Tab-separated table of C-alpha atoms and ligand atoms in Angstrom:
chain	number	residue	atom	x	y	z
L	10	MET	CA	-4.353	3.378	-29.385
L	11	GLN	CA	-5.603	3.348	-25.837
L	12	GLU	CA	-8.320	0.850	-25.024
L	13	ILE	CA	-11.703	2.365	-24.256
L	14	TYR	CA	-14.515	0.581	-22.420
L	15	ALA	CA	-17.362	1.248	-20.030
L	16	VAL	CA	-18.331	-0.349	-16.743
L	17	LYS	CA	-22.084	-0.290	-16.112
L	18	GLY	CA	-23.858	-0.396	-12.753
L	19	ASN	CA	-24.824	1.743	-9.766
L	20	ILE	CA	-21.921	4.141	-9.380
L	21	ILE	CA	-21.153	5.816	-6.063
L	22	TYR	CA	-18.079	7.826	-5.071
L	23	THR	CA	-17.058	10.981	-3.213
L	24	LYS	CA	-15.633	14.035	-4.955
L	25	THR	CA	-15.521	15.939	-1.666
L	26	ILE	CA	-15.514	14.758	1.915
L	27	SER	CA	-19.048	15.905	2.528
L	28	GLU	CA	-21.148	14.114	-0.052
L	29	TYR	CA	-21.612	11.189	-2.363
L	30	THR	CA	-21.910	11.494	-6.112
L	31	ILE	CA	-24.291	8.806	-7.348
L	32	CYS	CA	-25.199	7.669	-10.854
L	33	GLU	CA	-27.758	4.870	-10.816
L	34	ASN	CA	-27.573	2.422	-13.658
L	35	GLY	CA	-24.854	4.497	-15.282
L	36	TYR	CA	-21.509	4.084	-17.008
L	37	VAL	CA	-17.933	4.795	-15.992
L	38	VAL	CA	-16.060	5.199	-19.265
L	39	VAL	CA	-12.399	4.218	-19.015
L	40	LEU	CA	-9.770	5.343	-21.521
L	41	GLY	CA	-6.433	3.599	-21.005
L	42	LYS	CA	-5.640	3.826	-17.301
L	43	LYS	CA	-7.995	6.673	-16.559
L	44	VAL	CA	-11.612	7.609	-16.090
L	45	LYS	CA	-12.939	9.558	-19.068
L	46	GLY	CA	-16.190	10.336	-17.338
L	47	VAL	CA	-19.338	9.063	-15.625
L	48	TYR	CA	-22.443	9.078	-17.829
L	49	GLU	CA	-26.116	8.315	-17.369
L	50	LYS	CA	-26.261	7.223	-21.020
L	51	LEU	CA	-23.641	6.597	-23.672
L	52	ASP	CA	-24.129	9.124	-26.429
L	53	GLU	CA	-23.565	8.628	-30.147
L	54	GLU	CA	-19.774	8.900	-30.078
L	55	LEU	CA	-19.450	6.262	-27.311
L	56	SER	CA	-22.228	3.956	-28.481
L	57	ASN	CA	-19.930	1.298	-29.941
L	58	ILE	CA	-17.500	0.825	-27.073
L	59	LYS	CA	-17.261	-2.438	-25.098
L	60	VAL	CA	-19.545	-2.414	-22.044
L	61	LEU	CA	-18.970	-4.591	-18.983
L	62	ASP	CA	-22.534	-4.733	-17.700
L	63	TYR	CA	-22.659	-5.494	-13.968
L	64	GLY	CA	-26.454	-5.197	-13.787
L	65	ASP	CA	-27.650	-4.114	-10.341
L	66	ALA	CA	-24.179	-4.245	-8.740
L	67	ILE	CA	-22.618	-1.240	-7.012
L	68	ILE	CA	-19.418	0.278	-8.428
L	69	ILE	CA	-17.106	2.068	-5.987
L	70	PRO	CA	-13.489	3.300	-6.071
L	71	GLY	CA	-10.921	0.781	-4.762
L	72	PHE	CA	-9.865	1.064	-1.126
L	73	VAL	CA	-6.571	2.678	-0.128
L	74	ASP	CA	-4.684	1.349	2.908
L	75	LEU	CA	-2.316	4.134	3.903
L	76	HIS	CA	-0.485	2.149	6.578
L	77	VAL	CA	0.157	-1.583	6.805
L	78	HIS	CA	3.060	-3.874	7.799
L	79	ALA	CA	3.461	-6.818	5.397
L	80	PRO	CA	5.553	-9.104	7.667
L	81	GLN	CA	3.102	-8.644	10.517
L	82	PHE	CA	0.435	-10.383	8.422
L	83	ALA	CA	1.842	-13.599	9.918
L	84	ASN	CA	0.950	-12.294	13.396
L	85	ILE	CA	-2.534	-11.023	12.649
L	86	GLY	CA	-4.704	-11.393	15.761
L	87	LEU	CA	-1.805	-12.256	18.087
L	88	GLY	CA	-0.758	-10.476	21.283
L	89	LEU	CA	-3.323	-7.697	21.079
L	90	ASP	CA	-3.861	-7.773	24.831
L	91	LYS	CA	-0.542	-5.922	25.130
L	92	GLU	CA	0.334	-2.237	24.746
L	93	LEU	CA	2.465	-0.991	21.858
L	94	MET	CA	5.992	-1.263	23.276
L	95	PRO	CA	5.608	-4.701	24.984
L	96	TRP	CA	3.770	-5.943	21.879
L	97	LEU	CA	6.655	-4.854	19.627
L	98	GLU	CA	9.147	-6.694	21.879
L	99	ALA	CA	7.121	-9.857	22.401
L	100	TYR	CA	5.522	-10.391	19.002
L	101	THR	CA	6.511	-7.993	16.266
L	102	PHE	CA	10.292	-7.906	16.428
L	103	PRO	CA	10.696	-11.712	16.685
L	104	GLU	CA	8.429	-12.153	13.641
L	105	GLU	CA	10.184	-9.443	11.608
L	106	GLY	CA	13.526	-11.102	12.387
L	107	LYS	CA	12.492	-14.038	10.203
L	108	TYR	CA	12.541	-12.074	6.943
L	109	ASN	CA	16.246	-12.539	6.376
L	110	ASP	CA	14.952	-15.853	5.003
L	111	VAL	CA	13.622	-15.022	1.535
L	112	ASN	CA	11.751	-18.316	1.262
L	113	TYR	CA	9.817	-17.568	4.421
L	114	ALA	CA	9.173	-14.039	3.160
L	115	LYS	CA	7.856	-15.449	-0.112
L	116	GLU	CA	5.330	-17.588	1.715
L	117	VAL	CA	3.955	-14.847	3.993
L	118	TYR	CA	4.162	-12.041	1.442
L	119	SER	CA	2.301	-14.073	-1.202
L	120	HIS	CA	-0.562	-14.612	1.218
L	121	PHE	CA	-0.440	-10.965	2.268
L	122	VAL	CA	-0.721	-9.658	-1.291
L	123	ARG	CA	-3.442	-12.167	-2.128
L	124	ASP	CA	-5.472	-11.117	0.927
L	125	LEU	CA	-5.111	-7.412	0.139
L	126	TRP	CA	-6.476	-8.201	-3.318
L	127	LYS	CA	-9.258	-10.239	-1.767
L	128	CYS	CA	-10.488	-7.499	0.553
L	129	GLY	CA	-10.532	-4.848	-2.160
L	130	THR	CA	-7.459	-2.830	-1.285
L	131	THR	CA	-6.163	-1.567	-4.607
L	132	ARG	CA	-3.384	0.727	-3.274
L	133	ALA	CA	-1.351	0.471	-0.098
L	134	SER	CA	1.581	2.121	1.639
L	135	VAL	CA	3.501	-0.752	3.147
L	136	PHE	CA	6.276	-1.348	5.688
L	137	GLY	CA	8.514	-4.356	4.998
L	138	THR	CA	11.398	-5.204	7.335
L	139	ILE	CA	15.062	-4.146	7.446
L	140	HIS	CA	15.837	-6.917	4.927
L	141	LYS	CA	16.386	-5.661	1.375
L	142	GLU	CA	15.991	-8.971	-0.458
L	143	ALA	CA	12.645	-9.756	1.179
L	144	THR	CA	11.478	-6.195	0.547
L	145	LYS	CA	12.433	-6.402	-3.141
L	146	LEU	CA	10.478	-9.640	-3.373
L	147	LEU	CA	7.468	-7.917	-1.819
L	148	MET	CA	7.633	-5.193	-4.473
L	149	ASP	CA	7.830	-7.818	-7.222
L	150	LEU	CA	4.785	-9.609	-5.776
L	151	PHE	CA	2.758	-6.394	-5.747
L	152	ALA	CA	3.714	-5.679	-9.346
L	153	GLU	CA	2.888	-9.232	-10.429
L	154	ALA	CA	-0.520	-8.911	-8.751
L	155	GLY	CA	-1.236	-5.598	-10.511
L	156	LEU	CA	-1.843	-3.733	-7.245
L	157	GLY	CA	-0.495	-0.245	-6.550
L	158	ALA	CA	1.885	0.227	-3.623
L	159	TYR	CA	4.597	2.201	-1.949
L	160	VAL	CA	6.848	-0.327	-0.235
L	161	GLY	CA	9.527	0.537	2.321
L	162	LYS	CA	12.615	-1.267	3.499
L	163	VAL	CA	12.504	-0.416	7.205
L	164	ASN	CA	15.454	1.390	8.838
L	165	MET	CA	16.423	0.517	12.443
L	166	ASN	CA	19.808	1.085	14.071
L	167	ARG	CA	19.134	1.387	17.813
L	168	ASN	CA	16.993	0.097	20.705
L	169	SER	CA	16.119	-3.003	18.748
L	170	PRO	CA	17.068	-6.657	19.193
L	171	ASP	CA	20.482	-7.550	17.685
L	172	TYR	CA	18.863	-9.412	14.812
L	173	LEU	CA	16.957	-6.256	13.800
L	174	THR	CA	19.714	-3.705	14.387
L	175	GLU	CA	21.426	-2.418	11.264
L	176	ASP	CA	24.834	-0.877	10.961
L	177	THR	CA	24.150	2.789	10.141
L	178	GLN	CA	26.099	2.844	6.903
L	179	ALA	CA	24.608	-0.470	5.739
L	180	SER	CA	21.114	0.837	6.484
L	181	ILE	CA	21.720	3.822	4.201
L	182	THR	CA	23.483	1.823	1.465
L	183	ASP	CA	20.729	-0.806	1.380
L	184	THR	CA	18.074	1.900	1.192
L	185	LEU	CA	19.881	3.579	-1.682
L	186	GLU	CA	20.181	0.249	-3.492
L	187	MET	CA	16.402	-0.246	-3.179
L	188	LEU	CA	15.754	3.240	-4.546
L	189	ASN	CA	18.100	2.832	-7.496
L	190	GLU	CA	16.785	-0.581	-8.439
L	191	TYR	CA	13.081	0.047	-7.946
L	192	LYS	CA	12.453	3.728	-8.591
L	193	ASN	CA	11.666	3.129	-12.259
L	194	LYS	CA	11.141	-0.628	-12.325
L	195	TYR	CA	7.350	-0.552	-12.056
L	196	GLU	CA	4.672	1.970	-12.799
L	197	LEU	CA	2.403	1.182	-9.862
L	198	VAL	CA	4.894	-0.059	-7.270
L	199	LYS	CA	7.429	2.394	-5.865
L	200	PRO	CA	9.908	2.554	-3.002
L	201	ILE	CA	9.322	4.743	0.050
L	202	ILE	CA	11.847	5.723	2.728
L	203	THR	CA	10.766	4.078	5.990
L	204	PRO	CA	12.519	4.913	9.264
L	205	ARG	CA	10.520	2.755	11.708
L	206	PHE	CA	10.118	5.499	14.345
L	207	VAL	CA	12.360	7.778	16.390
L	208	PRO	CA	13.134	5.212	19.124
L	209	SER	CA	14.690	2.814	16.605
L	210	CYS	CA	16.724	5.337	14.545
L	211	THR	CA	19.627	7.554	15.625
L	212	ILE	CA	19.576	11.216	14.610
L	213	GLU	CA	22.512	10.478	12.316
L	214	LEU	CA	20.490	7.830	10.475
L	215	LEU	CA	17.367	10.024	10.334
L	216	LYS	CA	19.369	12.898	8.852
L	217	SER	CA	20.967	10.692	6.203
L	218	LEU	CA	17.547	9.340	5.250
L	219	GLY	CA	16.164	12.877	5.083
L	220	ASP	CA	18.997	13.885	2.742
L	221	LEU	CA	18.388	10.811	0.614
L	222	ALA	CA	14.651	11.524	0.436
L	223	LYS	CA	15.247	15.088	-0.722
L	224	GLN	CA	18.026	14.244	-3.193
L	225	THR	CA	16.021	11.469	-4.842
L	226	ILE	CA	12.550	12.969	-4.270
L	227	THR	CA	11.390	9.750	-2.658
L	228	PRO	CA	8.401	9.843	-0.287
L	229	VAL	CA	8.683	9.032	3.410
L	230	GLN	CA	6.593	7.078	5.908
L	231	SER	CA	6.970	6.564	9.649
L	232	HIS	CA	5.079	6.510	12.968
L	233	LEU	CA	4.326	9.568	15.118
L	234	SER	CA	2.913	10.065	18.635
L	235	GLU	CA	1.032	6.803	18.784
L	236	ASN	CA	1.112	5.697	22.398
L	237	LEU	CA	2.035	7.109	25.831
L	238	GLY	CA	4.788	4.539	26.420
L	239	GLU	CA	6.383	5.359	23.085
L	240	ILE	CA	6.183	9.123	23.615
L	241	SER	CA	7.783	8.972	27.042
L	242	PHE	CA	10.605	6.864	25.553
L	243	VAL	CA	11.120	9.544	22.868
L	244	LYS	CA	11.229	12.217	25.620
L	245	ASP	CA	13.865	10.211	27.504
L	246	LEU	CA	15.941	9.820	24.353
L	247	HIS	CA	15.587	13.469	23.278
L	248	PRO	CA	14.889	15.589	26.362
L	249	ASP	CA	15.724	18.803	24.519
L	250	ALA	CA	13.556	18.218	21.449
L	251	ARG	CA	10.775	20.728	20.904
L	252	ASN	CA	8.342	17.884	20.277
L	253	TYR	CA	8.231	14.457	18.593
L	254	ALA	CA	7.327	15.760	15.110
L	255	ASN	CA	10.158	18.264	15.245
L	256	ILE	CA	12.728	15.457	15.457
L	257	TYR	CA	11.590	14.201	12.053
L	258	ASP	CA	11.341	17.748	10.736
L	259	GLU	CA	14.901	18.642	11.710
L	260	ALA	CA	16.075	15.518	9.905
L	261	GLY	CA	14.224	16.554	6.720
L	262	LEU	CA	11.643	13.790	7.144
L	263	PHE	CA	8.497	15.796	7.732
L	264	GLY	CA	6.850	16.909	4.545
L	265	ASP	CA	9.853	18.145	2.534
L	266	VAL	CA	8.843	15.267	0.254
L	267	PRO	CA	5.375	13.645	0.373
L	268	THR	CA	5.169	12.094	3.855
L	269	ILE	CA	2.826	9.772	5.757
L	270	MET	CA	2.854	9.697	9.548
L	271	ALA	CA	0.876	6.836	11.038
L	272	HIS	CA	-1.377	7.356	14.081
L	273	CYS	CA	-0.751	10.907	15.441
L	274	VAL	CA	-3.000	10.016	18.386
L	275	LEU	CA	-1.322	12.348	20.868
L	276	VAL	CA	-0.029	15.201	18.691
L	277	ASN	CA	-0.074	18.662	20.270
L	278	GLU	CA	-1.141	21.972	18.745
L	279	GLU	CA	2.365	22.856	17.606
L	280	GLU	CA	2.741	19.514	15.839
L	281	ILE	CA	-0.638	19.947	14.166
L	282	GLU	CA	0.436	23.370	12.933
L	283	LEU	CA	3.563	21.834	11.405
L	284	MET	CA	1.510	19.066	9.775
L	285	VAL	CA	-0.826	21.652	8.246
L	286	ARG	CA	2.057	23.738	6.956
L	287	LYS	CA	4.028	20.844	5.529
L	288	ARG	CA	1.049	18.882	4.162
L	289	VAL	CA	1.967	15.741	6.078
L	290	PHE	CA	-0.534	12.906	5.578
L	291	VAL	CA	-1.941	11.152	8.626
L	292	ALA	CA	-2.751	7.443	8.392
L	293	HIS	CA	-5.590	6.975	10.876
L	294	SER	CA	-5.578	3.390	12.181
L	295	PRO	CA	-8.283	3.045	14.830
L	296	ASN	CA	-8.332	-0.777	14.965
L	297	SER	CA	-4.701	-0.639	16.009
L	298	ASN	CA	-5.213	2.312	18.368
L	299	CYS	CA	-7.951	0.401	20.206
L	300	ASN	CA	-6.037	-2.909	20.291
L	301	LEU	CA	-2.762	-1.446	21.586
L	302	SER	CA	-4.399	0.960	24.099
L	303	SER	CA	-3.089	3.982	22.232
L	304	GLY	CA	-6.146	6.227	22.356
L	305	ILE	CA	-8.334	8.057	19.858
L	306	ALA	CA	-6.636	10.335	17.331
L	307	PRO	CA	-8.075	13.866	16.941
L	308	ILE	CA	-9.095	13.223	13.341
L	309	ARG	CA	-11.972	15.722	13.216
L	310	ARG	CA	-9.566	18.431	14.354
L	311	LEU	CA	-6.957	17.395	11.809
L	312	VAL	CA	-9.426	17.271	8.924
L	313	THR	CA	-10.938	20.626	9.890
L	314	ARG	CA	-7.485	22.197	9.974
L	315	GLY	CA	-6.747	20.857	6.488
L	316	VAL	CA	-4.320	18.051	7.320
L	317	PRO	CA	-4.583	15.354	4.608
L	318	VAL	CA	-5.935	12.156	6.196
L	319	GLY	CA	-6.295	8.588	4.942
L	320	LEU	CA	-7.158	5.348	6.726
L	321	GLY	CA	-4.787	2.501	7.572
L	322	SER	CA	-5.297	-1.067	8.711
L	323	ASP	CA	-1.914	-1.056	10.528
L	324	VAL	CA	-1.916	-4.846	10.433
L	325	SER	CA	-0.975	-6.394	12.790
L	326	GLY	CA	-1.539	-3.660	15.373
L	327	GLY	CA	-4.866	-3.701	13.544
L	328	HIS	CA	-6.414	-7.167	13.370
L	329	ASN	CA	-8.091	-6.890	9.973
L	330	LEU	CA	-6.773	-6.054	6.481
L	331	SER	CA	-10.236	-4.977	5.348
L	332	MET	CA	-10.667	-1.238	4.933
L	333	MET	CA	-14.383	-1.776	5.584
L	334	SER	CA	-13.438	-2.827	9.103
L	335	VAL	CA	-11.282	0.309	9.402
L	336	ILE	CA	-14.161	2.523	8.233
L	337	VAL	CA	-16.429	0.982	10.872
L	338	SER	CA	-13.925	1.364	13.716
L	339	SER	CA	-13.187	4.938	12.560
L	340	ALA	CA	-16.896	5.681	12.907
L	341	GLN	CA	-17.082	4.053	16.329
L	342	VAL	CA	-14.080	5.886	17.793
L	343	SER	CA	-15.282	9.179	16.312
L	344	ASN	CA	-18.601	8.719	18.120
L	345	ILE	CA	-16.773	8.162	21.403
L	346	LYS	CA	-14.496	11.145	20.722
L	347	TRP	CA	-17.582	13.291	20.210
L	348	ILE	CA	-18.978	12.356	23.613
L	349	GLU	CA	-15.605	12.679	25.318
L	350	SER	CA	-14.963	16.119	23.781
L	351	ASN	CA	-18.272	17.326	25.205
L	352	ARG	CA	-19.741	17.300	21.700
L	353	VAL	CA	-17.027	19.454	20.144
L	354	ASP	CA	-15.316	16.972	17.767
L	355	LYS	CA	-18.227	16.077	15.502
L	356	PRO	CA	-18.546	12.379	14.649
L	357	PHE	CA	-17.757	11.276	11.083
L	358	THR	CA	-20.510	10.234	8.715
L	359	THR	CA	-20.148	7.075	6.634
L	360	ALA	CA	-19.746	9.262	3.525
L	361	GLU	CA	-16.845	11.135	5.123
L	362	LEU	CA	-15.084	7.931	6.136
L	363	PHE	CA	-15.707	6.377	2.727
L	364	TYR	CA	-13.991	9.468	1.293
L	365	LEU	CA	-11.020	9.037	3.645
L	366	ALA	CA	-10.739	5.337	2.666
L	367	THR	CA	-10.712	6.167	-1.067
L	368	LYS	CA	-9.888	9.691	-2.225
L	369	GLY	CA	-8.398	10.837	1.120
L	370	GLY	CA	-5.624	8.224	1.110
L	371	GLY	CA	-5.662	8.053	-2.692
L	372	LYS	CA	-4.253	11.594	-2.913
L	373	PHE	CA	-0.909	10.220	-1.753
L	374	PHE	CA	-0.815	8.180	-4.979
L	375	GLY	CA	-1.825	11.025	-7.310
L	376	GLU	CA	-5.278	11.198	-8.879
L	377	VAL	CA	-6.609	8.065	-7.227
L	378	GLY	CA	-9.754	7.174	-5.256
L	379	SER	CA	-12.510	8.852	-7.256
L	380	PHE	CA	-14.288	8.518	-10.606
L	381	GLU	CA	-13.757	12.139	-11.604
L	382	SER	CA	-12.431	12.507	-15.093
L	383	GLY	CA	-8.643	12.054	-15.228
L	384	TYR	CA	-8.520	9.828	-12.140
L	385	GLU	CA	-6.864	6.435	-12.498
L	386	PHE	CA	-9.620	3.866	-12.726
L	387	ASP	CA	-9.367	1.824	-9.518
L	388	ALA	CA	-12.710	0.186	-8.800
L	389	LEU	CA	-14.536	-2.569	-6.960
L	390	ILE	CA	-17.710	-4.211	-8.198
L	391	ILE	CA	-19.999	-5.061	-5.290
L	392	ASP	CA	-22.716	-7.700	-5.537
L	393	ASP	CA	-24.727	-7.160	-2.361
L	394	SER	CA	-27.666	-9.367	-3.366
L	395	ASN	CA	-26.988	-11.827	-0.522
L	396	LEU	CA	-27.375	-9.164	2.185
L	397	PRO	CA	-30.903	-9.396	3.638
L	398	THR	CA	-33.095	-6.363	2.957
L	399	PHE	CA	-36.778	-5.915	3.778
L	400	ARG	CA	-37.505	-2.699	1.901
L	401	PRO	CA	-35.982	-1.060	-1.146
L	402	LEU	CA	-32.724	0.661	-0.221
L	403	SER	CA	-31.119	3.675	-1.844
L	404	ILE	CA	-27.651	3.220	-3.360
L	405	GLU	CA	-26.216	5.114	-0.386
L	406	GLU	CA	-27.972	2.749	2.046
L	407	ARG	CA	-26.792	-0.274	0.091
L	408	LEU	CA	-23.211	1.001	0.379
L	409	GLN	CA	-23.679	1.481	4.146
L	410	LYS	CA	-25.024	-2.046	4.529
L	411	PHE	CA	-22.132	-3.460	2.512
L	412	ILE	CA	-19.541	-1.583	4.593
L	413	TYR	CA	-21.060	-2.588	7.932
L	414	THR	CA	-22.273	-6.130	7.171
L	415	GLY	CA	-20.695	-7.280	3.900
L	416	ASP	CA	-17.257	-8.753	3.312
L	417	ASP	CA	-14.819	-9.707	0.566
L	418	ARG	CA	-17.263	-12.278	-0.838
L	419	ASN	CA	-19.387	-9.370	-2.057
L	420	ILE	CA	-16.512	-8.032	-4.179
L	421	ILE	CA	-16.866	-9.721	-7.551
L	422	ASP	CA	-14.315	-7.777	-9.606
L	423	ARG	CA	-11.424	-5.405	-9.016
L	424	PHE	CA	-9.750	-2.861	-11.313
L	425	VAL	CA	-6.480	-0.993	-10.837
L	426	ALA	CA	-5.362	1.780	-13.209
L	427	GLY	CA	-7.853	0.658	-15.844
L	428	LYS	CA	-6.957	-3.043	-15.696
L	429	LYS	CA	-9.118	-5.823	-14.290
L	430	ILE	CA	-6.953	-7.757	-11.858
L	431	THR	CA	-7.552	-11.416	-11.095
L	432	GLU	CA	-6.608	-13.369	-7.989
L	433	PRO	CA	-2.828	-13.462	-7.559
L	434	ASN	CA	-1.669	-17.071	-7.349
L	435	CYS	CA	1.980	-16.372	-6.822
L	436	TYR	CA	3.725	-19.099	-4.808
L	437	LEU	CA	0.746	-19.922	-2.611
L	438	ARG	CA	0.997	-23.276	-0.870
B	528	GUN	N1	5.739	1.900	16.031
B	528	GUN	C1	6.917	1.405	15.663
B	528	GUN	N2	6.793	0.230	15.035
B	528	GUN	C2	5.495	-0.037	15.007
B	528	GUN	C3	4.719	-1.112	14.479
B	528	GUN	O1	5.221	-2.071	13.919
B	528	GUN	N3	3.380	-1.010	14.643
B	528	GUN	C4	2.788	0.035	15.266
B	528	GUN	N4	1.473	0.070	15.383
B	528	GUN	N5	3.487	1.052	15.772
B	528	GUN	C5	4.816	1.012	15.638
B	529	FE	FE1	2.325	0.772	12.094
């Protein structure tokens, strides 16, 4: 028998990108892992079920972080006065080199998973490092915490420091080992094939990973057209390539299986066309794009064309794990983009960005990020009573105030796939 219960409070979520669905003082009824429905009142047949009554709190879907680097959590806030390529050399690669030490990985990754929990991220698509043991540990920590995640062992076999350069065959064998061991190990935590980006992978490696992805139907994540320095390096490496996206596509790494490309700040029309056709997800990471002088991604254009978009913290290119921070910076850059496009690329509303941070990214995980019937019940309970207000606010306004001025202390409970998840205490010092 599946457990059935209801969560009571002020329910707000987005079925479509354009508008909120709100049920004040209502019930989300959960059956097993999934939402049965949202009700204003519990009728006869549901009148005896357990009710978790959260009073005047707000109930929202859990946040989805579509792009984040677990090892870089140790570097959060460091070196952000540099551009992408110098930042990778000076800060990121030296830090990632440390994850051949599983004990070190355990310390950082435990804090990382705990902080994701804390800030209300219930699902994430995560880069590890090239190291398989540390990456396996990261998957175990996610599973122990009850959070949902795709986790990738990163592949790198060129243009990287010696300590982060894999032998091509070893890179493929280690990836295959991860897939075999973890494909069916957990329900909510799955492996994802993760070539870092074109500059750090030979065509031979990319092609082997593409074959592996298609043979095993494993999803793919990488970076695309993030920063001018990176793109000119790709042009130097592949002068004859049609464009950056096409290099992934020719290797079978561009939407033949579900695929996330982070950033896409400087994609051209042809690349957008390919993304539309192959349903490639974009992880929009504006905190990172501002910090690393990458630019503003054409997200309004991508959304209008039908490219699936979610939001990403991109820690530690981004300086904050909180998806509320990413929603706010997404709004700010979209306002600037509007002005700079001579008022062509319309700015995003808070409702639209809330959608991207929940159902938009959630689509990569299946039916996730909404309270529509059949969706997995991922939810946050928000007590906003400490936020100063001087007139009665609507539920929509309360959500806006929470996103812009609240923080993790307002999140009093978290649910993932129907289960309440408590603070992970794994190996914290
Ligand atoms: N491109 C390749 N690697 C990285 C990374 O670690 N962070 C970001 N933001 N971009 C990348
Ligand atoms: Fe990234």
